[in-house]
mmCIF file of C-alpha atoms and ligand atoms in Angstrom:
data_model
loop_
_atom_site.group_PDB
_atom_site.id
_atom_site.type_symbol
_atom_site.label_atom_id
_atom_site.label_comp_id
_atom_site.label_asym_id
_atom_site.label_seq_id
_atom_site.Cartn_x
_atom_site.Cartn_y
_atom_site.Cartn_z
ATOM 1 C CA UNK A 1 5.438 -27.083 6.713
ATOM 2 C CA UNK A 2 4.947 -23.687 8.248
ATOM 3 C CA UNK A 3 2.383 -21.801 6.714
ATOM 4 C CA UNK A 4 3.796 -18.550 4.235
ATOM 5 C CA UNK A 5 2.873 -15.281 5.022
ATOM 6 C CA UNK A 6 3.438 -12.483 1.782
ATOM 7 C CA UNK A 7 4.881 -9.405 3.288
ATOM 8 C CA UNK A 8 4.408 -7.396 0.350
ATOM 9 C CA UNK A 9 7.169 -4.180 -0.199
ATOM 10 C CA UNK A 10 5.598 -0.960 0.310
ATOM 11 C CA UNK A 11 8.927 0.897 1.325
ATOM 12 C CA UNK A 12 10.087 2.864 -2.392
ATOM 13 C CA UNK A 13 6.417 4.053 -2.792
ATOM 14 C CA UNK A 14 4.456 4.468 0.592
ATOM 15 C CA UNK A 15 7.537 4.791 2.535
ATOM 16 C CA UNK A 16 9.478 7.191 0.224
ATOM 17 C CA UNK A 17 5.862 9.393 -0.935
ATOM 18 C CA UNK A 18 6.081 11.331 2.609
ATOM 19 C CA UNK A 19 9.570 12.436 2.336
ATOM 20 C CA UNK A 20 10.042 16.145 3.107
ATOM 21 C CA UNK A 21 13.719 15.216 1.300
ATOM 22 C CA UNK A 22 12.671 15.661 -2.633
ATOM 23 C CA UNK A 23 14.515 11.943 -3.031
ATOM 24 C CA UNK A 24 17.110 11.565 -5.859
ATOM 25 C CA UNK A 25 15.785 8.856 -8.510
ATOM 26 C CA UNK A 26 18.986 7.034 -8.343
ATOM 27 C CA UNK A 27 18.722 6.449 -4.584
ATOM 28 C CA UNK A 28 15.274 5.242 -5.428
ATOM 29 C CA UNK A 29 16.719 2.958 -7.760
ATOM 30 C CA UNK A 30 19.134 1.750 -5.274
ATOM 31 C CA UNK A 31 16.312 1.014 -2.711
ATOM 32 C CA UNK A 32 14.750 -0.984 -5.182
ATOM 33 C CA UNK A 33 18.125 -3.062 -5.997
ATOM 34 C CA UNK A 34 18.627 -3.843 -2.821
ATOM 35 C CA UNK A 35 14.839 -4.982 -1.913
ATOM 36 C CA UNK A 36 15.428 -7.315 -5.222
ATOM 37 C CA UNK A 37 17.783 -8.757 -3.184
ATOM 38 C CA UNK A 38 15.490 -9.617 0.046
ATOM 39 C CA UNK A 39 12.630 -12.419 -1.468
ATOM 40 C CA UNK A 40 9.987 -10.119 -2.241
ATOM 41 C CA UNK A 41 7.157 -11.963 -4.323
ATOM 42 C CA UNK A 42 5.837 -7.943 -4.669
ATOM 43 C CA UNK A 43 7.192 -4.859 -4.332
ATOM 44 C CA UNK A 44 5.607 -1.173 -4.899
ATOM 45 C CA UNK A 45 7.967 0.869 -6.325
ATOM 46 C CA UNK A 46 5.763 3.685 -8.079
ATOM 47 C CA UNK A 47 2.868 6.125 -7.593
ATOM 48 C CA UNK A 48 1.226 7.227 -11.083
ATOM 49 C CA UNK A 49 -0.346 10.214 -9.168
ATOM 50 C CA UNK A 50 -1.040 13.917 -10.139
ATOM 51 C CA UNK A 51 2.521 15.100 -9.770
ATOM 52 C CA UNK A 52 1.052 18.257 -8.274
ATOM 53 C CA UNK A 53 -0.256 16.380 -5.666
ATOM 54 C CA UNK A 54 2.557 14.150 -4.867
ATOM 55 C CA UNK A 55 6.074 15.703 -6.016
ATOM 56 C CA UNK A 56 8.107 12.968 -4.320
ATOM 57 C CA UNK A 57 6.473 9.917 -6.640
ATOM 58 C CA UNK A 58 6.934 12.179 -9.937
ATOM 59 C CA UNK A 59 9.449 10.471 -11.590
ATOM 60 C CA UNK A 60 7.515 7.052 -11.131
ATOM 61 C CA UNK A 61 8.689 6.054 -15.441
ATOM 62 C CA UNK A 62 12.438 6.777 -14.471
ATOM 63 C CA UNK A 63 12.905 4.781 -11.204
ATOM 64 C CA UNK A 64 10.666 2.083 -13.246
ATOM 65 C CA UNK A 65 13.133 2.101 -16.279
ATOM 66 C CA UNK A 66 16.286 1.985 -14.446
ATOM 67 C CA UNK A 67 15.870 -0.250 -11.594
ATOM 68 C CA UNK A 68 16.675 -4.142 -12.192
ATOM 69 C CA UNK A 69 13.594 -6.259 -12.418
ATOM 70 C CA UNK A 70 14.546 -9.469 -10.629
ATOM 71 C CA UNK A 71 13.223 -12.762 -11.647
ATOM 72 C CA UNK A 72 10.424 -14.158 -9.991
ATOM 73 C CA UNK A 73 9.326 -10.120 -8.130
ATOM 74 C CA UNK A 74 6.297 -8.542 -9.123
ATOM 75 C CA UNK A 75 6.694 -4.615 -9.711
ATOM 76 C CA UNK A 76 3.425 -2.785 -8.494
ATOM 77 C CA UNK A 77 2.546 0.808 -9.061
ATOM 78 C CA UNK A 78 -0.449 2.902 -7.976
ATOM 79 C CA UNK A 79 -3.170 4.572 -10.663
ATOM 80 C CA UNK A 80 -6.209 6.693 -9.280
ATOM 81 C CA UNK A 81 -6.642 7.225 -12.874
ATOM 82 C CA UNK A 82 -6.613 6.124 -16.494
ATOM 83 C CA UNK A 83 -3.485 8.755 -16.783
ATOM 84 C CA UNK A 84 -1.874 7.161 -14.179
ATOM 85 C CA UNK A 85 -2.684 3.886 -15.524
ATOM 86 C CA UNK A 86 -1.240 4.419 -19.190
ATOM 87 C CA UNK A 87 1.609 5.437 -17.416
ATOM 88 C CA UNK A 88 1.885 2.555 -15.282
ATOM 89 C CA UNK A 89 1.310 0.428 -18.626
ATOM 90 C CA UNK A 90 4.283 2.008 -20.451
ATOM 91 C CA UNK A 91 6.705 1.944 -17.462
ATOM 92 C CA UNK A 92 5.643 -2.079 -17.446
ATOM 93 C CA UNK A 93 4.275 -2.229 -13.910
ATOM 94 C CA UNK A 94 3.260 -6.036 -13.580
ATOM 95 C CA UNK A 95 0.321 -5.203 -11.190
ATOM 96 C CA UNK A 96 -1.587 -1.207 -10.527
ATOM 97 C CA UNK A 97 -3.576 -0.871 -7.498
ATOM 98 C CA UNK A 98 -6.551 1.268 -7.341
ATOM 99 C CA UNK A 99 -7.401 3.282 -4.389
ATOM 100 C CA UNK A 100 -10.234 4.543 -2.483
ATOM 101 C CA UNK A 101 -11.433 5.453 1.077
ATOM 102 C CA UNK A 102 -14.169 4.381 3.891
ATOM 103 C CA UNK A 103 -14.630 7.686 4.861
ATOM 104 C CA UNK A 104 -15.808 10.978 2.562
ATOM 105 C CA UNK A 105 -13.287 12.925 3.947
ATOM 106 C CA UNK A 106 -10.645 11.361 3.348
ATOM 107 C CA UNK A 107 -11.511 10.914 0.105
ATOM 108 C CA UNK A 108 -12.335 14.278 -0.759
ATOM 109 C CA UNK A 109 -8.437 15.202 0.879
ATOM 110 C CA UNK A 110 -6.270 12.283 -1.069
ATOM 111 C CA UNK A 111 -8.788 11.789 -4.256
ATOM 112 C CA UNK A 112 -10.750 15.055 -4.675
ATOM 113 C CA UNK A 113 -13.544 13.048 -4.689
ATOM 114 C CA UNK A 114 -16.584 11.920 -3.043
ATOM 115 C CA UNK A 115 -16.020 7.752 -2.609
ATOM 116 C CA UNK A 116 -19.170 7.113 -5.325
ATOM 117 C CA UNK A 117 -16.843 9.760 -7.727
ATOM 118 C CA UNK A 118 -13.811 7.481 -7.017
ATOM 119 C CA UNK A 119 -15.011 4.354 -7.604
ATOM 120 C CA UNK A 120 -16.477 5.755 -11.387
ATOM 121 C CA UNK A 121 -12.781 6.611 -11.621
ATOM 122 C CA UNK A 122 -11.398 3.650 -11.004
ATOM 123 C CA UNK A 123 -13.718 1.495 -13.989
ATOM 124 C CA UNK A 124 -12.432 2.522 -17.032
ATOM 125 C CA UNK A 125 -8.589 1.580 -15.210
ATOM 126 C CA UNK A 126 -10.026 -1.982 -13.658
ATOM 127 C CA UNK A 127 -11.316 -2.294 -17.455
ATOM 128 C CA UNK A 128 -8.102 -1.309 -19.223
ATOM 129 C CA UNK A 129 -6.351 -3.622 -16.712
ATOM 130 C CA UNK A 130 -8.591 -6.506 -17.957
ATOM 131 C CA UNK A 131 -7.961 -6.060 -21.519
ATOM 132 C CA UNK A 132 -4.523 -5.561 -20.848
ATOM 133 C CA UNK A 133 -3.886 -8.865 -18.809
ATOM 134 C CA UNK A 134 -2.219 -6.506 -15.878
ATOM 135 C CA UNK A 135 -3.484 -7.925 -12.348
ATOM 136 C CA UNK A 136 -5.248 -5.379 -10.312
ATOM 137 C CA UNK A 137 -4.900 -4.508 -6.828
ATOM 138 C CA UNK A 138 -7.377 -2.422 -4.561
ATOM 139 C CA UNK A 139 -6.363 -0.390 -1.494
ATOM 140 C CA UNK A 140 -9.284 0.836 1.045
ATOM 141 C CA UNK A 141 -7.815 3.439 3.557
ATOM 142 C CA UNK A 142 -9.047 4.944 6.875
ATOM 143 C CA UNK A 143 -10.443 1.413 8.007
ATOM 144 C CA UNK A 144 -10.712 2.260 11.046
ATOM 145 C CA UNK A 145 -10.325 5.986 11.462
ATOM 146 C CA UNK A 146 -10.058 8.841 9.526
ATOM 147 C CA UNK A 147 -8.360 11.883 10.356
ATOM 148 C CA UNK A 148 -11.318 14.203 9.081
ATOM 149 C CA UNK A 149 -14.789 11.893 10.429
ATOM 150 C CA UNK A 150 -13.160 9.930 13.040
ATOM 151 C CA UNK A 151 -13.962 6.290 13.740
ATOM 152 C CA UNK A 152 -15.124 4.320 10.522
ATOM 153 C CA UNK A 153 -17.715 2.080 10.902
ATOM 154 C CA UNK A 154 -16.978 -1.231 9.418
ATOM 155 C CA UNK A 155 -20.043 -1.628 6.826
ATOM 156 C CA UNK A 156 -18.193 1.256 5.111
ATOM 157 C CA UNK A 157 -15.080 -0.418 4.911
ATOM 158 C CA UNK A 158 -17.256 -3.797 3.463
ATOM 159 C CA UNK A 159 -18.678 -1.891 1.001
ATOM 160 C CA UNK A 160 -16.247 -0.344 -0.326
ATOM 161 C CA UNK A 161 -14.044 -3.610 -0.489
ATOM 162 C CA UNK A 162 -16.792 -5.152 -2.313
ATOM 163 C CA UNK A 163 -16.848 -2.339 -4.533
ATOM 164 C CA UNK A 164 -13.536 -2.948 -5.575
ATOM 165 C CA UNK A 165 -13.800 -7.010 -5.674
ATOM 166 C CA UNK A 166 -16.537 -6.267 -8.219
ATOM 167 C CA UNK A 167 -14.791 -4.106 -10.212
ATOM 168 C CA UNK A 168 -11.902 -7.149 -11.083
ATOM 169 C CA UNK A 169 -9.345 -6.504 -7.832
ATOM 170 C CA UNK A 170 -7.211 -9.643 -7.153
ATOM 171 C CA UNK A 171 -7.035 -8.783 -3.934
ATOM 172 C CA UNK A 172 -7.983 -5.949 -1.474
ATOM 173 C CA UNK A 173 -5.529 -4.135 0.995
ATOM 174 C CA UNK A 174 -7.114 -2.866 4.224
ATOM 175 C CA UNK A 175 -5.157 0.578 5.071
ATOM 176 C CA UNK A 176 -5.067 2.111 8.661
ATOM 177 C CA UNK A 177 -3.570 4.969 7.387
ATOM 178 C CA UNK A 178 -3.260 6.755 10.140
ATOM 179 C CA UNK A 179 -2.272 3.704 12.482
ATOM 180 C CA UNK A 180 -4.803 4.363 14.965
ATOM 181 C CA UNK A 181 -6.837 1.017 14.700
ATOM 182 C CA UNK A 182 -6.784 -1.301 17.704
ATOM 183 C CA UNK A 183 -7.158 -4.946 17.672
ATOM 184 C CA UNK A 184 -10.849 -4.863 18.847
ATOM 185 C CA UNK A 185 -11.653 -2.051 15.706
ATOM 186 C CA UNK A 186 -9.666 -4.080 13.648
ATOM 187 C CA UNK A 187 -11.161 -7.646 14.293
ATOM 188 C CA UNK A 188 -14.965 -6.043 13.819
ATOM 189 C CA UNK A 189 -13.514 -4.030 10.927
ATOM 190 C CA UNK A 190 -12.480 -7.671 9.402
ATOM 191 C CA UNK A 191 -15.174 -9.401 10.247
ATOM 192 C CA UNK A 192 -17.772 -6.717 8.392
ATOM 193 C CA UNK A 193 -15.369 -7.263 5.318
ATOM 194 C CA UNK A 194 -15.133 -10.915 5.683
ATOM 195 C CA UNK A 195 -18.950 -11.538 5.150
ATOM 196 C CA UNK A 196 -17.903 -10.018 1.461
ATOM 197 C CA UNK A 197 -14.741 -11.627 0.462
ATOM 198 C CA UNK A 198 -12.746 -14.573 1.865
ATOM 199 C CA UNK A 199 -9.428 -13.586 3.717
ATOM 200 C CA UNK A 200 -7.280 -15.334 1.204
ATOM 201 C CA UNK A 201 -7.976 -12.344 -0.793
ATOM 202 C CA UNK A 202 -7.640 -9.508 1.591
ATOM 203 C CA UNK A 203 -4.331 -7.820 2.762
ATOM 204 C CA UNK A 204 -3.422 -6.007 5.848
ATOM 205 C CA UNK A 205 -1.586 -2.552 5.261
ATOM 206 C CA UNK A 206 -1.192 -1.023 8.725
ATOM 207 C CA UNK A 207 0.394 2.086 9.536
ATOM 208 C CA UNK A 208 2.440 2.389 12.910
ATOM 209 C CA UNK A 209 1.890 5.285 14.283
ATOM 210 C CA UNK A 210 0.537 3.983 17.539
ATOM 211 C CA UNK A 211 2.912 1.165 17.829
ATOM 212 C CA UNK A 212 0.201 -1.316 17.641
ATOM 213 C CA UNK A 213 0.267 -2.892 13.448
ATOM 214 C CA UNK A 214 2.071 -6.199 15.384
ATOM 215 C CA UNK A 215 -0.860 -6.558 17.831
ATOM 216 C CA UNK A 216 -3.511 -5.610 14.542
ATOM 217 C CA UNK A 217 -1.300 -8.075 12.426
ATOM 218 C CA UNK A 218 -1.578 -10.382 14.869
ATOM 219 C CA UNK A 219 -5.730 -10.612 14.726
ATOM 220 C CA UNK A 220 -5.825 -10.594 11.442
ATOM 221 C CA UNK A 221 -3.497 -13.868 11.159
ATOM 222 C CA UNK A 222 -6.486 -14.861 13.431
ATOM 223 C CA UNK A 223 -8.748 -13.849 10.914
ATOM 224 C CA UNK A 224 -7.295 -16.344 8.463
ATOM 225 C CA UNK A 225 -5.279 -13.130 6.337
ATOM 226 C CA UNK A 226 -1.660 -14.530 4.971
ATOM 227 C CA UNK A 227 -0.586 -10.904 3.287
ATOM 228 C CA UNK A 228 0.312 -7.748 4.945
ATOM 229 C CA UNK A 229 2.208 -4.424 3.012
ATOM 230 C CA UNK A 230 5.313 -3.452 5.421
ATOM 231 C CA UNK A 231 8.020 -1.037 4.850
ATOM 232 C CA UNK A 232 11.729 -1.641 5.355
ATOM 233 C CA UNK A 233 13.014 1.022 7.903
ATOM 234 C CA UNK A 234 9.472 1.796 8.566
ATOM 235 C CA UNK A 235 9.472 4.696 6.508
ATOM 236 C CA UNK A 236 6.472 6.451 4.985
ATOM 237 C CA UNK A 237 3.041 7.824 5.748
ATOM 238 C CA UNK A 238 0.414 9.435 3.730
ATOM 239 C CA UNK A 239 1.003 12.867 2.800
ATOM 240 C CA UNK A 240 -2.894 13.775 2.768
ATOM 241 C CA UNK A 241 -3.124 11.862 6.444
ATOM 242 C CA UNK A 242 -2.235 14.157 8.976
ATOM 243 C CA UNK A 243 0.012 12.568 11.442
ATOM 244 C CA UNK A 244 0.246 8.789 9.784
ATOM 245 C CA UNK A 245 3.250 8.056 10.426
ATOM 246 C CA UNK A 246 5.452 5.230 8.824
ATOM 247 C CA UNK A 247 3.984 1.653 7.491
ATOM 248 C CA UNK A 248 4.986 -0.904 9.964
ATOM 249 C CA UNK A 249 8.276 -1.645 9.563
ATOM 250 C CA UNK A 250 9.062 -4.849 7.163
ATOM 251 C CA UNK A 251 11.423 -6.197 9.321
ATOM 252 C CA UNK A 252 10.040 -6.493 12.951
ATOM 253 C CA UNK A 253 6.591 -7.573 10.744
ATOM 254 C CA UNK A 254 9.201 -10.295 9.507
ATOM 255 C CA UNK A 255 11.182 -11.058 12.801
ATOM 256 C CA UNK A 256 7.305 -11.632 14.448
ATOM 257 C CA UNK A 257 5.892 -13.592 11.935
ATOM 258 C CA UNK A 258 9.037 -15.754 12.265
ATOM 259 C CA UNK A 259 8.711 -16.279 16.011
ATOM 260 C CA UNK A 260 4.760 -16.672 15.088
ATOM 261 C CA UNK A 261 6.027 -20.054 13.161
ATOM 262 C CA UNK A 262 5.297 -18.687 10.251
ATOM 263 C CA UNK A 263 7.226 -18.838 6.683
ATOM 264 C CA UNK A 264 7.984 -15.411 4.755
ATOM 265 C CA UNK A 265 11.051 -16.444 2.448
ATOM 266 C CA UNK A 266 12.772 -13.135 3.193
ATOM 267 C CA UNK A 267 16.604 -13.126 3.896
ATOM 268 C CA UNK A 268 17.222 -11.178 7.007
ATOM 269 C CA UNK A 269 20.577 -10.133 6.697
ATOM 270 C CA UNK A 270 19.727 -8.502 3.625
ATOM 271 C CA UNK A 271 16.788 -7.306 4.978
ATOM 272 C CA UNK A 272 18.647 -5.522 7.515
ATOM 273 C CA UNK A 273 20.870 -4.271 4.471
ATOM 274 C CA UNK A 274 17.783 -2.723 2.792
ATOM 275 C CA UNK A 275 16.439 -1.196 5.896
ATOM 276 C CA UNK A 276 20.137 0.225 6.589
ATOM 277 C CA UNK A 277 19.516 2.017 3.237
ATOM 278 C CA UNK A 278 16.230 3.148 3.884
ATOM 279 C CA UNK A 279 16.556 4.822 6.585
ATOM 280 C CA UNK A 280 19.912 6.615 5.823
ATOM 281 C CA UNK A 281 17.332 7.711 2.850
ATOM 282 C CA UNK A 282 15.070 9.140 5.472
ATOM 283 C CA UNK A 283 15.497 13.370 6.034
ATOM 284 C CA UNK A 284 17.321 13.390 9.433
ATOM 285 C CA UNK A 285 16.490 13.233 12.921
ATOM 286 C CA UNK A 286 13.558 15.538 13.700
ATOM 287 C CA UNK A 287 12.361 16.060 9.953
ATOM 288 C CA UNK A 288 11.019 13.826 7.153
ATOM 289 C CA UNK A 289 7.833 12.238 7.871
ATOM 290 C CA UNK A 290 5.481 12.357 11.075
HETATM 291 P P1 LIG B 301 -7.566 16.636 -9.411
HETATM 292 O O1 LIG B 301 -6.771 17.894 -9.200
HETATM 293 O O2 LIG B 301 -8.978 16.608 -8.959
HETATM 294 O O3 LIG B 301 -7.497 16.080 -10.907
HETATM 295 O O4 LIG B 301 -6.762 15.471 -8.687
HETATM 296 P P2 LIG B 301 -7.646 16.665 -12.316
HETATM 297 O O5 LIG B 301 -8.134 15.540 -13.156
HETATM 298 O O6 LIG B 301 -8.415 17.945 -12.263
HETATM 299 O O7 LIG B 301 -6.145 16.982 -12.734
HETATM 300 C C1 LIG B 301 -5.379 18.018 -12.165
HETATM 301 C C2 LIG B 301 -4.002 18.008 -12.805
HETATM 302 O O8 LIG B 301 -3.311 16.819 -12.475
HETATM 303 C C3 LIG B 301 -4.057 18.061 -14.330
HETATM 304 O O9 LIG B 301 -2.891 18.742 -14.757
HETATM 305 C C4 LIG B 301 -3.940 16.611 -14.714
HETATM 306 O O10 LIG B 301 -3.401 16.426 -16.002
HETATM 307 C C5 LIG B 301 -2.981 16.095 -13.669
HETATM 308 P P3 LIG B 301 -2.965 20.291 -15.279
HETATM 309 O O11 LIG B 301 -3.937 20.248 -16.408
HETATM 310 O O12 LIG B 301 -3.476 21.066 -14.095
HETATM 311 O O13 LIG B 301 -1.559 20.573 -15.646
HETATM 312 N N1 LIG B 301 -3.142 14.661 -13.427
HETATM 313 C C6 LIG B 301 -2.148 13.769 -13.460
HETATM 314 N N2 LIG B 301 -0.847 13.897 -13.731
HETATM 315 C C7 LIG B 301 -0.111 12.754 -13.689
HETATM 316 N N3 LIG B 301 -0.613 11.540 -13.400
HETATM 317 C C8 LIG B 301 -1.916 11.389 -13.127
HETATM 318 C C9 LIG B 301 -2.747 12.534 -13.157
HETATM 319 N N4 LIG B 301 -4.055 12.725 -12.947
HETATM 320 C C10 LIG B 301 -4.295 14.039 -13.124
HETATM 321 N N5 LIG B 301 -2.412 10.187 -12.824
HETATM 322 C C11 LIG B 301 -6.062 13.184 -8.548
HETATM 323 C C12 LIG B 301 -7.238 14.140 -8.710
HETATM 324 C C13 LIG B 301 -6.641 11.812 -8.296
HETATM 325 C C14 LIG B 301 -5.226 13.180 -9.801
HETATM 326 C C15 LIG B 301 -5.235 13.669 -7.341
HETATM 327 O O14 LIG B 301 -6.084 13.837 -6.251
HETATM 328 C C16 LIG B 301 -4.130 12.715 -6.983
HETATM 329 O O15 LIG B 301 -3.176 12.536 -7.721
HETATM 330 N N6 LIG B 301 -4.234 12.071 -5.786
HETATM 331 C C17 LIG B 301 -3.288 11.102 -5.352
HETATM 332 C C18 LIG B 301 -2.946 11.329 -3.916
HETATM 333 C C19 LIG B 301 -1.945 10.288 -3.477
HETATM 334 O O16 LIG B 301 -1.125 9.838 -4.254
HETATM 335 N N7 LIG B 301 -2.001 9.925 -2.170
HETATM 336 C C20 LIG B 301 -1.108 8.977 -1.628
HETATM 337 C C21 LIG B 301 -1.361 7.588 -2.104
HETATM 338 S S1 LIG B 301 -2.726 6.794 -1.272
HETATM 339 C C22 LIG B 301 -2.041 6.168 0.182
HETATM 340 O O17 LIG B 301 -0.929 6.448 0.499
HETATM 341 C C23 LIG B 301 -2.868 5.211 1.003
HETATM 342 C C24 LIG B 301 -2.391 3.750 0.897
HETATM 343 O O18 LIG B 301 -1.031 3.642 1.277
HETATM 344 C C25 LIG B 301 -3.254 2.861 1.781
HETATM 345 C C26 LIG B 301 -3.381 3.413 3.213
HETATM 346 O O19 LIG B 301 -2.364 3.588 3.892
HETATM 347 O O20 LIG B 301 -4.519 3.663 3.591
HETATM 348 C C27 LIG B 301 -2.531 3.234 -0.545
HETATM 349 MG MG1 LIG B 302 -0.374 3.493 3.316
#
């Protein structure tokens, strides 16, 4: 038997968060239907975020309460605070996902924060999560590089991943936000993060901007990692990441773990449905995200 690789759905939240298009909540809705229909275990659909900061994921509770919730898929939403998280709570997200940096700049751009500042933040959530039986995600970003401090040195990364292990995280996601890792930054990145946490609890979320999240994918399967965050059309970026462009796209991460030998349970022809949809979502040729 082949071994299963997660892809886990980023497309409705970091796909659609970039969007220069201020998105209509149905068409959210219908991105979400039609991912249900794919053989996601998990997919993101929400970002309980200042809305200030983030206009595109404001209406988070709305694309929660009317999309279908299909049996057996997991609805995850993001919380960088306890607001976001009591909003996460009431729109019943099965699993929130904390999120801090490696770098101080970044953090200070996408949290307001120093890293130290973020990670106080994130307790009383990781806490509430606990008491509330919700499972908790944790995202590190800027893995490998930053757009404000440059390259990232990979004890960061580890320390910040154990941060978030010991606050109650399930499972870690590794962000290269601005899809400038390489394989060799991204194998020493792993390894530094490795001698904290075993890979069956670590996830790869690579941006594509440099055309190389197959080839960083590809070492981390190396690495002994069996989840990795993708978006369907490739859409998205970080909107407080200067040129990240999309997440890698969920169905070439699908059509190479395939020809890798590996199992993922997603349909393709839907998949190619749902990417159809996503990227007739996207702004137009020349516009939306970077
Ligand atoms: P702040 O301005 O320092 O916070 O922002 P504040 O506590 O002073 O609040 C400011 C205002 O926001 C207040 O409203 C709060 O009520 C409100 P006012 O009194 O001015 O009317 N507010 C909220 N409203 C709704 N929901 C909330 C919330 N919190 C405060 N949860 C804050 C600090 C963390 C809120 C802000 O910096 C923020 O929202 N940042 C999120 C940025 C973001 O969403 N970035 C993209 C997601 S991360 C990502 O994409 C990376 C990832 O994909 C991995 C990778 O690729 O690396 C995960
Ligand atoms: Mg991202």
């Amino acid at each position: 038997m082949p071994d299963f690789v997660e892809i886990v759905e980023m497309g409705p939240r970091d796909g659609l968060q970039n969007e220069k298009r201020l998105i209509p909540t149905a068409e959210k809705i219908a991105l979400v239907d039609a991912l249900n229909r794919v053989g996601f275990r998990r997919i993101e659909v929400a970002s309980f975020v200042s809305p200030k900061w983030v206009p595109q994921m404001a209406d988070g509770a709305a694309v929660m309460a009317g999309m279908t919730r299909a049996p057996g898929v997991r609805y995850l939403a993001l919380t960088p605070n306890l607001k976001g998280y009591e909003g996460a709570r009431a729109a019943r997200a099965d699993e929130v996902a904390i999120f801090a940096s490696a770098s101080e700049g970044f953090s200070r751009a996408n949290l307001n924060c120093t890293i130290d500042e973020s990670l106080e933040r994130f307790r009383p959530v990781a806490e509430a999560a606990r008491a509330d039986g919700i499972a908790l995600r944790g995202y590190v970003s800027v893995v490998t590089d930053c757009p404000y401090d440059g390259r990232v040195a990979p004890d960061a990364v580890a320390r910040v991943a154990a941060a978030l292990r010991d606050m109650g995280c399930h499972e870690v996601s590794l962000g290269d936000t601005i899809g400038q890792g390489r394989p060799e930054t991204v194998d020493a990145m792993l390894a530094a993060v490795l001698d904290e946490m075993p890979a069956a609890r670590l996830a790869g979320h690579y941006h594509d901007t440099a055309g190389r999240a197959l080839a960083n994918i590809e070492v981390s399967l190396a690495r002994g990692l069996r989840v990795f965050d993708a978006a369907v059309g490739g859409l998205g970026g970080c909107p407080y990441a200067p040129g990240a462009a999309g997440n890698v796209a969920t169905e070439a991460v699908d059509a190479r773990l395939v020809a890798l030998g590996y199992r993922t349970g997603l349909d393709p022809a839907r998949l190619a449905e749902a990417a159809a949809m996503a990227r007739a979502m996207r702004a137009g040729p020349g516009e939306g995200t970077e």
